């Protein structure tokens, strides 16, 4: 399944104004891997992700998607393989209705109308918003827009799913639904996120980025427990890995009360 491999070698990117954002990034992600890309604001996560389906072209280094380097000539097939959910849903939704937005990709693939409709209905059901199919996207809430943008990518049945901050704006139920959905997506997933608890939940591998460079690449559980690494990278331990402040204060209270009652206990 080499066509699902993503490999970056010494990738650099500078924006036209000269801001050097990606500074020599290399990694290889193989089929079926689920990888979190984490880092503080401005670390370069979104910029890096925008390379994965050719929205940005590296100023230096190479990127291979599957068997070929990513070039202008194979851009179309790369975009069919890599489904990208942007950080800003407004960058993705531009049609008069949610239905049209979710149908846009499958229609462009030239699929028969019945199949397009089936895919749209499935995708909207998957993200829990079939009732909003006829609404104009600009009238949706932030979380609904994000769900619509996710549906627009799912309707393309991509082999590789790339998501930039997919849980921001989602309420707890929509976030949980997305996590369950991502767990069922068997293909490669690359997710830039501040939601480190989600990373622990669905990504066995994490790449940490700091100021445009990879500072760590390995097991999510190991890396996200490494307080020195997190501190150096401007991150904080996932909530699920922190001790519970309520239990902790109760524990202290028990110890304190114990001390008062017996006068002996520590
Ligand atoms: N169009 C642009 N022109 C110049 N600099 C940009 C542009 N877009 C983003 N940047 C800069 O690139 C850096 C990385 O941004 P970004 O990739 O969005 O980081 P992250 O997603 O990790 O928060 C930031 O310092 C940001 O200001
Ligand atoms: Mg970003």
Short mmCIF file of C-alpha atoms and ligand atoms in Angstrom, two decimals:
data_model
loop_
_atom_site.label_atom_id
_atom_site.label_comp_id
_atom_site.label_asym_id
_atom_site.label_seq_id
_atom_site.Cartn_x
_atom_site.Cartn_y
_atom_site.Cartn_z
CA UNK A 1 0.00 0.00 0.00
CA UNK A 2 2.88 2.34 -0.75
CA UNK A 3 0.46 4.78 -2.36
CA UNK A 4 -0.69 5.83 1.07
CA UNK A 5 2.77 6.72 2.37
CA UNK A 6 3.59 10.35 3.07
CA UNK A 7 7.27 11.21 3.21
CA UNK A 8 8.81 14.63 3.77
CA UNK A 9 12.52 15.18 3.40
CA UNK A 10 14.23 18.30 4.68
CA UNK A 11 11.16 20.40 3.99
CA UNK A 12 11.51 24.18 4.22
CA UNK A 13 8.88 26.81 3.62
CA UNK A 14 9.03 30.60 3.62
CA UNK A 15 5.95 32.75 3.00
CA UNK A 16 6.24 35.35 0.23
CA UNK A 17 6.98 38.04 2.86
CA UNK A 18 10.11 36.06 3.80
CA UNK A 19 8.84 34.51 7.07
CA UNK A 20 10.74 31.22 7.29
CA UNK A 21 8.20 28.91 8.95
CA UNK A 22 9.17 25.30 8.17
CA UNK A 23 12.87 24.75 8.84
CA UNK A 24 14.00 21.31 7.71
CA UNK A 25 11.22 18.88 8.55
CA UNK A 26 11.53 15.17 7.71
CA UNK A 27 9.16 12.31 8.50
CA UNK A 28 7.65 9.20 6.99
CA UNK A 29 4.06 8.22 7.72
CA UNK A 30 2.94 4.82 6.51
CA UNK A 31 -0.45 3.38 5.66
CA UNK A 32 -2.92 3.18 8.52
CA UNK A 33 -0.90 5.29 10.93
CA UNK A 34 -2.70 7.83 13.08
CA UNK A 35 -0.41 10.76 13.81
CA UNK A 36 -0.96 13.90 15.90
CA UNK A 37 0.97 17.03 15.01
CA UNK A 38 1.24 19.16 18.12
CA UNK A 39 2.95 22.43 18.97
CA UNK A 40 2.25 25.89 20.35
CA UNK A 41 0.49 28.59 18.32
CA UNK A 42 2.65 29.69 15.41
CA UNK A 43 4.84 26.55 15.51
CA UNK A 44 4.05 25.86 11.85
CA UNK A 45 1.45 23.08 12.06
CA UNK A 46 -1.05 24.59 9.62
CA UNK A 47 1.70 25.61 7.23
CA UNK A 48 3.07 22.07 7.26
CA UNK A 49 -0.36 20.51 6.70
CA UNK A 50 -1.06 22.78 3.74
CA UNK A 51 1.86 21.07 1.99
CA UNK A 52 0.30 17.63 2.25
CA UNK A 53 -2.10 18.17 -0.62
CA UNK A 54 -0.12 20.74 -2.51
CA UNK A 55 -1.81 23.98 -1.37
CA UNK A 56 1.70 25.15 -0.54
CA UNK A 57 4.84 24.03 -2.35
CA UNK A 58 8.05 23.65 -0.34
CA UNK A 59 10.73 26.26 -0.94
CA UNK A 60 13.27 23.48 -0.33
CA UNK A 61 13.11 19.71 0.17
CA UNK A 62 10.76 17.07 -1.20
CA UNK A 63 7.40 15.62 -0.37
CA UNK A 64 6.22 12.24 -1.63
CA UNK A 65 2.63 11.12 -1.48
CA UNK A 66 2.56 7.46 -2.35
CA UNK A 67 4.93 6.46 -5.09
CA UNK A 68 5.57 9.89 -6.57
CA UNK A 69 6.95 13.26 -5.54
CA UNK A 70 4.17 15.82 -5.17
CA UNK A 71 4.27 17.90 -8.36
CA UNK A 72 1.84 20.06 -10.31
CA UNK A 73 1.19 17.14 -12.68
CA UNK A 74 -0.07 14.71 -10.06
CA UNK A 75 -1.82 17.32 -7.91
CA UNK A 76 -5.28 16.17 -8.96
CA UNK A 77 -4.74 12.56 -7.95
CA UNK A 78 -3.03 13.65 -4.73
CA UNK A 79 -6.08 15.76 -3.80
CA UNK A 80 -8.29 12.76 -4.44
CA UNK A 81 -6.14 10.71 -2.07
CA UNK A 82 -5.65 13.31 0.65
CA UNK A 83 -8.80 14.77 2.22
CA UNK A 84 -7.99 18.01 4.03
CA UNK A 85 -10.09 19.71 6.69
CA UNK A 86 -8.76 23.26 6.98
CA UNK A 87 -8.29 25.13 10.24
CA UNK A 88 -10.90 27.69 9.17
CA UNK A 89 -14.16 26.07 7.93
CA UNK A 90 -14.92 29.32 6.05
CA UNK A 91 -12.01 28.46 3.73
CA UNK A 92 -13.79 25.26 2.80
CA UNK A 93 -17.47 26.18 2.56
CA UNK A 94 -18.45 28.34 -0.39
CA UNK A 95 -21.63 26.88 -1.88
CA UNK A 96 -25.22 28.15 -1.30
CA UNK A 97 -26.22 25.18 0.91
CA UNK A 98 -24.56 22.61 3.13
CA UNK A 99 -25.78 19.88 0.77
CA UNK A 100 -24.08 21.54 -2.21
CA UNK A 101 -20.83 21.93 -0.30
CA UNK A 102 -20.75 18.27 0.70
CA UNK A 103 -21.73 17.25 -2.85
CA UNK A 104 -19.10 19.46 -4.51
CA UNK A 105 -16.19 17.01 -4.31
CA UNK A 106 -18.08 13.85 -5.39
CA UNK A 107 -19.67 15.81 -8.27
CA UNK A 108 -16.20 16.89 -9.38
CA UNK A 109 -15.14 13.25 -9.40
CA UNK A 110 -17.87 12.73 -12.01
CA UNK A 111 -19.83 10.25 -9.92
CA UNK A 112 -23.45 9.47 -10.86
CA UNK A 113 -26.00 11.73 -9.13
CA UNK A 114 -27.55 8.89 -7.13
CA UNK A 115 -24.15 8.00 -5.69
CA UNK A 116 -23.39 11.66 -4.96
CA UNK A 117 -26.64 11.99 -3.06
CA UNK A 118 -26.00 8.79 -1.13
CA UNK A 119 -22.52 9.97 -0.15
CA UNK A 120 -23.80 13.38 0.96
CA UNK A 121 -26.57 11.88 3.08
CA UNK A 122 -24.14 9.41 4.69
CA UNK A 123 -21.55 12.10 5.40
CA UNK A 124 -24.13 14.46 6.93
CA UNK A 125 -25.51 11.64 9.08
CA UNK A 126 -22.01 10.71 10.19
CA UNK A 127 -21.37 14.22 11.52
CA UNK A 128 -24.89 14.44 12.99
CA UNK A 129 -26.36 17.21 10.85
CA UNK A 130 -28.71 15.79 8.21
CA UNK A 131 -31.36 18.36 9.33
CA UNK A 132 -29.10 21.24 8.25
CA UNK A 133 -28.60 20.08 4.66
CA UNK A 134 -30.49 22.99 3.09
CA UNK A 135 -29.02 25.78 5.23
CA UNK A 136 -26.55 28.27 3.80
CA UNK A 137 -23.18 27.58 5.49
CA UNK A 138 -22.78 31.22 6.58
CA UNK A 139 -25.85 30.81 8.80
CA UNK A 140 -24.32 27.92 10.75
CA UNK A 141 -22.66 28.14 14.16
CA UNK A 142 -18.87 27.66 14.38
CA UNK A 143 -19.22 24.02 15.44
CA UNK A 144 -21.82 23.29 12.73
CA UNK A 145 -19.54 24.82 10.11
CA UNK A 146 -16.71 22.59 11.27
CA UNK A 147 -18.95 19.52 11.09
CA UNK A 148 -20.06 20.53 7.57
CA UNK A 149 -16.42 20.93 6.50
CA UNK A 150 -15.66 17.47 7.89
CA UNK A 151 -18.66 16.03 6.00
CA UNK A 152 -17.41 17.68 2.79
CA UNK A 153 -14.15 15.74 3.14
CA UNK A 154 -15.74 12.45 4.22
CA UNK A 155 -17.99 12.47 1.14
CA UNK A 156 -14.82 12.13 -0.96
CA UNK A 157 -13.85 8.86 0.81
CA UNK A 158 -10.20 9.91 1.03
CA UNK A 159 -7.41 7.39 1.65
CA UNK A 160 -5.55 9.84 3.84
CA UNK A 161 -7.35 12.20 6.19
CA UNK A 162 -5.59 15.42 7.19
CA UNK A 163 -7.31 17.61 9.76
CA UNK A 164 -6.27 20.94 11.20
CA UNK A 165 -7.68 21.52 14.70
CA UNK A 166 -10.80 19.45 14.00
CA UNK A 167 -12.22 19.66 17.54
CA UNK A 168 -12.01 23.41 18.01
CA UNK A 169 -15.51 24.95 18.22
CA UNK A 170 -17.13 21.55 18.77
CA UNK A 171 -19.34 21.03 21.81
CA UNK A 172 -18.51 17.98 23.98
CA UNK A 173 -21.02 15.72 22.22
CA UNK A 174 -19.89 16.68 18.73
CA UNK A 175 -16.26 16.29 19.84
CA UNK A 176 -16.97 12.80 21.19
CA UNK A 177 -18.83 11.88 17.98
CA UNK A 178 -15.86 13.04 15.91
CA UNK A 179 -13.43 11.04 18.04
CA UNK A 180 -15.56 7.90 17.66
CA UNK A 181 -15.77 8.54 13.92
CA UNK A 182 -12.02 8.97 13.62
CA UNK A 183 -11.49 5.72 15.50
CA UNK A 184 -13.47 3.92 12.81
CA UNK A 185 -11.52 5.53 9.95
CA UNK A 186 -8.97 2.82 9.15
CA UNK A 187 -6.77 4.70 6.75
CA UNK A 188 -3.99 7.14 7.50
CA UNK A 189 -4.91 10.10 9.73
CA UNK A 190 -2.78 13.18 10.34
CA UNK A 191 -4.28 15.59 12.84
CA UNK A 192 -2.85 18.93 13.95
CA UNK A 193 -4.36 19.66 17.32
CA UNK A 194 -4.24 21.47 20.63
CA UNK A 195 -6.61 18.82 21.96
CA UNK A 196 -3.95 16.58 23.46
CA UNK A 197 -6.57 14.38 25.12
CA UNK A 198 -7.93 13.57 21.67
CA UNK A 199 -4.36 12.88 20.51
CA UNK A 200 -3.99 10.35 23.34
CA UNK A 201 -7.34 8.82 22.39
CA UNK A 202 -6.79 8.26 18.69
CA UNK A 203 -3.16 8.82 17.68
CA UNK A 204 -0.58 6.24 18.61
CA UNK A 205 2.15 8.49 17.22
CA UNK A 206 2.83 12.19 17.85
CA UNK A 207 5.13 14.63 16.12
CA UNK A 208 6.00 17.69 18.21
CA UNK A 209 6.85 20.87 16.33
CA UNK A 210 8.56 23.88 17.84
CA UNK A 211 9.39 26.95 15.79
CA UNK A 212 9.27 25.05 12.50
CA UNK A 213 11.37 22.09 13.56
CA UNK A 214 10.46 18.61 14.80
CA UNK A 215 11.55 18.33 18.42
CA UNK A 216 10.14 14.83 19.01
CA UNK A 217 8.51 12.05 17.02
CA UNK A 218 7.31 8.90 18.76
CA UNK A 219 4.74 7.23 20.96
CA UNK A 220 1.98 9.67 21.98
CA UNK A 221 1.71 8.18 25.47
CA UNK A 222 5.44 8.54 26.07
CA UNK A 223 5.89 12.00 24.57
CA UNK A 224 2.87 13.57 26.24
CA UNK A 225 4.09 12.43 29.65
CA UNK A 226 7.48 14.02 29.11
CA UNK A 227 7.09 17.24 31.08
CA UNK A 228 10.47 18.64 30.05
CA UNK A 229 9.66 18.14 26.36
CA UNK A 230 6.18 19.66 26.79
CA UNK A 231 7.59 22.66 28.65
CA UNK A 232 10.29 23.20 25.98
CA UNK A 233 7.64 22.97 23.24
CA UNK A 234 5.17 25.39 24.85
CA UNK A 235 2.64 22.62 25.62
CA UNK A 236 0.84 21.30 28.66
CA UNK A 237 0.15 17.75 29.76
CA UNK A 238 -3.24 16.44 28.52
CA UNK A 239 -5.94 16.80 31.18
CA UNK A 240 -6.42 13.03 31.23
CA UNK A 241 -2.79 12.63 32.32
CA UNK A 242 -2.91 15.27 35.03
CA UNK A 243 -3.82 14.37 38.57
CA UNK A 244 -7.37 15.34 39.52
CA UNK A 245 -7.40 18.61 41.48
CA UNK A 246 -10.57 17.60 43.37
CA UNK A 247 -9.22 14.18 44.40
CA UNK A 248 -5.87 15.77 45.20
CA UNK A 249 -7.40 18.39 47.47
CA UNK A 250 -9.63 15.71 49.10
CA UNK A 251 -6.53 13.61 49.67
CA UNK A 252 -4.78 16.56 51.28
CA UNK A 253 -7.90 17.21 53.38
CA UNK A 254 -7.99 13.59 54.56
CA UNK A 255 -4.33 13.79 55.51
CA UNK A 256 -4.87 17.14 57.24
CA UNK A 257 -8.05 15.96 59.04
CA UNK A 258 -6.25 12.78 60.01
CA UNK A 259 -3.49 14.85 61.55
CA UNK A 260 -6.00 16.84 63.58
CA UNK A 261 -7.95 13.82 64.77
CA UNK A 262 -5.07 11.62 65.89
CA UNK A 263 -2.25 14.06 66.10
CA UNK A 264 0.06 11.33 64.81
CA UNK A 265 -0.63 10.72 61.16
CA UNK A 266 1.40 12.44 58.50
N1 LIG B 1 0.38 34.09 4.85
C1 LIG B 1 1.36 34.25 5.74
N2 LIG B 1 2.37 35.12 5.54
C2 LIG B 1 3.36 35.27 6.43
N3 LIG B 1 3.47 34.57 7.57
C3 LIG B 1 2.51 33.69 7.83
C4 LIG B 1 1.40 33.47 6.94
N4 LIG B 1 0.60 32.52 7.46
C5 LIG B 1 1.17 32.16 8.64
N5 LIG B 1 2.32 32.85 8.85
C6 LIG B 1 3.22 32.71 10.01
O1 LIG B 1 3.74 31.41 10.03
C7 LIG B 1 3.93 30.97 11.37
C8 LIG B 1 3.29 29.60 11.53
O2 LIG B 1 1.88 29.72 11.37
P1 LIG B 1 0.94 28.46 11.38
O3 LIG B 1 1.46 27.46 10.42
O4 LIG B 1 -0.44 28.95 11.19
O5 LIG B 1 1.17 27.91 12.87
P2 LIG B 1 0.27 26.96 13.77
O6 LIG B 1 -0.73 26.30 12.89
O7 LIG B 1 1.24 26.00 14.40
O8 LIG B 1 -0.36 27.84 14.81
C9 LIG B 1 3.34 32.03 12.28
O9 LIG B 1 4.41 32.79 12.80
C10 LIG B 1 2.49 32.86 11.34
O10 LIG B 1 2.45 34.19 11.74
MG1 LIG B 2 -2.78 26.29 12.90
#
